[in-house]
Each structure stands twice: as structure tokens, then as C-alpha cells.
C-alpha positions as a printed Julia matrix, in Angstrom:
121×3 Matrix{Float64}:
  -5.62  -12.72  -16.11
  -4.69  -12.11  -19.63
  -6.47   -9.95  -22.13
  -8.08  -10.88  -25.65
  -7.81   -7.82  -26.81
  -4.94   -6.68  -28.95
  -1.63   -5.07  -28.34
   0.12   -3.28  -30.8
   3.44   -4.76  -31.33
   5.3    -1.68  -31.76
   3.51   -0.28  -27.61
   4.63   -3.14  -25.86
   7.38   -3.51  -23.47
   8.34   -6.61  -21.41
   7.31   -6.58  -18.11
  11.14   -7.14  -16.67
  12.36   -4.41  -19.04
  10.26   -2.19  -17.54
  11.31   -2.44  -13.92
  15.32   -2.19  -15.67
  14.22    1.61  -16.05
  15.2     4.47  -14.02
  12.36    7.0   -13.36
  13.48   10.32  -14.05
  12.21   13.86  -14.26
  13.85   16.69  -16.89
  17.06   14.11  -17.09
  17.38   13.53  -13.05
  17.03    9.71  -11.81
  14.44    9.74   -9.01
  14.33    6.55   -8.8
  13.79    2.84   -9.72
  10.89    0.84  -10.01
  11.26   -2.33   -7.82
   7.98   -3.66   -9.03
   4.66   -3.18  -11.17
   1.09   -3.01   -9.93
  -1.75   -4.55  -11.2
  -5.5    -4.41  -10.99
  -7.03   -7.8    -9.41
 -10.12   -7.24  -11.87
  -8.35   -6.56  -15.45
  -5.2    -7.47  -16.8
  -3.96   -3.94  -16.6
  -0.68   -1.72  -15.16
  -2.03    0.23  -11.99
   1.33    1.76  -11.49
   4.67    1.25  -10.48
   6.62    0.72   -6.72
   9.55    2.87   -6.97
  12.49    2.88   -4.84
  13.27    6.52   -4.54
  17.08    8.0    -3.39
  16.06    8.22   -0.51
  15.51    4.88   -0.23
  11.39    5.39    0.01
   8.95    3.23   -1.69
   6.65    5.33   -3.82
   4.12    4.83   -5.75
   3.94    5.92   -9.31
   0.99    5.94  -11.21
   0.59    4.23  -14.53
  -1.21    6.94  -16.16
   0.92    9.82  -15.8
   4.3     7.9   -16.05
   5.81    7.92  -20.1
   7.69    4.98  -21.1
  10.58    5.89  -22.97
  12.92    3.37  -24.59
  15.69    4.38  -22.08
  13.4     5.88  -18.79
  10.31    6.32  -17.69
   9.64   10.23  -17.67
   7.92   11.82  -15.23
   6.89   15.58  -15.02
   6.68   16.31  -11.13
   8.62   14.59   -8.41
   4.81   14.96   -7.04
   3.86   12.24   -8.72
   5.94    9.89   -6.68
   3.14    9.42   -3.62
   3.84    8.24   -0.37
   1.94    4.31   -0.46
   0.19    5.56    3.05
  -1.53    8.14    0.94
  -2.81    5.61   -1.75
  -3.07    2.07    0.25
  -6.7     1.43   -1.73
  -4.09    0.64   -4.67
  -2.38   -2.2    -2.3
  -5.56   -3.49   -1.58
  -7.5    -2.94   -5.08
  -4.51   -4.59   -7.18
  -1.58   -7.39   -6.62
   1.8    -7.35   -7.99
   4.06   -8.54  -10.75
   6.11  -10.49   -8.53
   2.68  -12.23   -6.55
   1.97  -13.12  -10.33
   4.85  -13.61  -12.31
   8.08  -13.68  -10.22
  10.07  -11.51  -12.32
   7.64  -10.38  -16.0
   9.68  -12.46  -18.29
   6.52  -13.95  -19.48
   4.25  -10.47  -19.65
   3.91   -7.6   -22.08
   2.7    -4.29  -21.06
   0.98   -1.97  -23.65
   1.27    1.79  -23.87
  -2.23    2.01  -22.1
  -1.25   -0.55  -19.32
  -3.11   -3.92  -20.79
  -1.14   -7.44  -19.85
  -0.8    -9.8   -22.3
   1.3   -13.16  -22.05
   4.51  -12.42  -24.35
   3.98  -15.66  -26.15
   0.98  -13.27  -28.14
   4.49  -11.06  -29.93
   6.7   -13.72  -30.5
């Protein structure tokens, strides 16, 4: 499930490092993502399952989330959906931990592509 296409070095983040960021909107932690979705059909970042303050599983699409070196930035609390309203994305796609256990092994790019780390070493 890995792509052929290349990542730039300087877009990728480590799967793990990823879900080690708080998800925050205008400086206020909303959350933290407990795991990563991805499609069954590409190697690509659907979104994210965040674990919200009030102890809620969201979902957080990859699209509209920025990855910052310190959070990932967000620009509603809107975009946090309720996983009833978006269950085609827990059927159409499987999860980091189903495929990896815990990333260590994955990159992410800025436009959600999955690449085996061993690529940017």
C-alpha cells in the first residue's frame, strides 16, 4: 500500500508524530488525534480520529486540517464531525493502527500520500 510517487522531504511528517499533535483552533486544544485514516484503494491520509474534551471521537478531515510543526490547525470546531455523520469513511478506508500498529514505519506528505519512511532516511 505504498506509493511510487515522490514525497518531498521537507512535507513529510512521521506517521506517530502526527498523532503526538494536539488539534487546535485560534490557539485552543480541541483535541487529540488517537489515530489516522486511510483510504483502502491509495496509500493516502483520509483524515484523522480525534479524541475531543469531551471525550468524543471525531472525525477530522485530512483536507481541511494544517499540519503545523507544533499542532494541527483547524479553522472551525465544525470541522470535528460526529463519525455517525461520516461512517462511509469507516467503511471506505482502514486505519493506521489495522496497518501499522503505531506509524513508526510511515511518512505522510503535505497532500496525505503514505510512503514507507525507509524512502527519507
Amino acid at each position: 500500500m505504498l506509493s511510487d510517487r515522490p514525497v518531498k522531504k521537507s512535507a513529510v511528517k512521521k506517521a506517530e508524530d502526527l498523532l503526538k499533535l494536539p488539534v487546535r483552533m485560534g490557539g485552543i486544544e480541541l483535541g487529540r488525534p488517537v489515530d489516522l485514516l486511510i483510504d483502502r484503494e491509495r496509500p493516502r491520509a483520509v483524515g484523522f480520529d480525534v479524541l475531543c474534551g469531551d471525550e468524543a471521537h471525531r472525525f477530522l478531515p485530512f483536507v481541511v486540517a494544517k499540519v503545523r510543526d507544533d499542532a494541527i490547525e483547524i479553522d472551525s470546531p465544525f470541522l470535528l464531525l460526529d463519525f455517525a455523520q461520516v461512517d462511509f469513511y469507516r467503511h471506505q478506508a482502514t486505519t493506521l493502527r489495522e496497518l501499522d500498529g503505531d506509524g513508526r514505519d510511515l511518512v505522510v506528505g503535505e497532500d496525505g500520500t503514505i510512503e514507507s519512511s525507509a524512502r527519507h532516511r
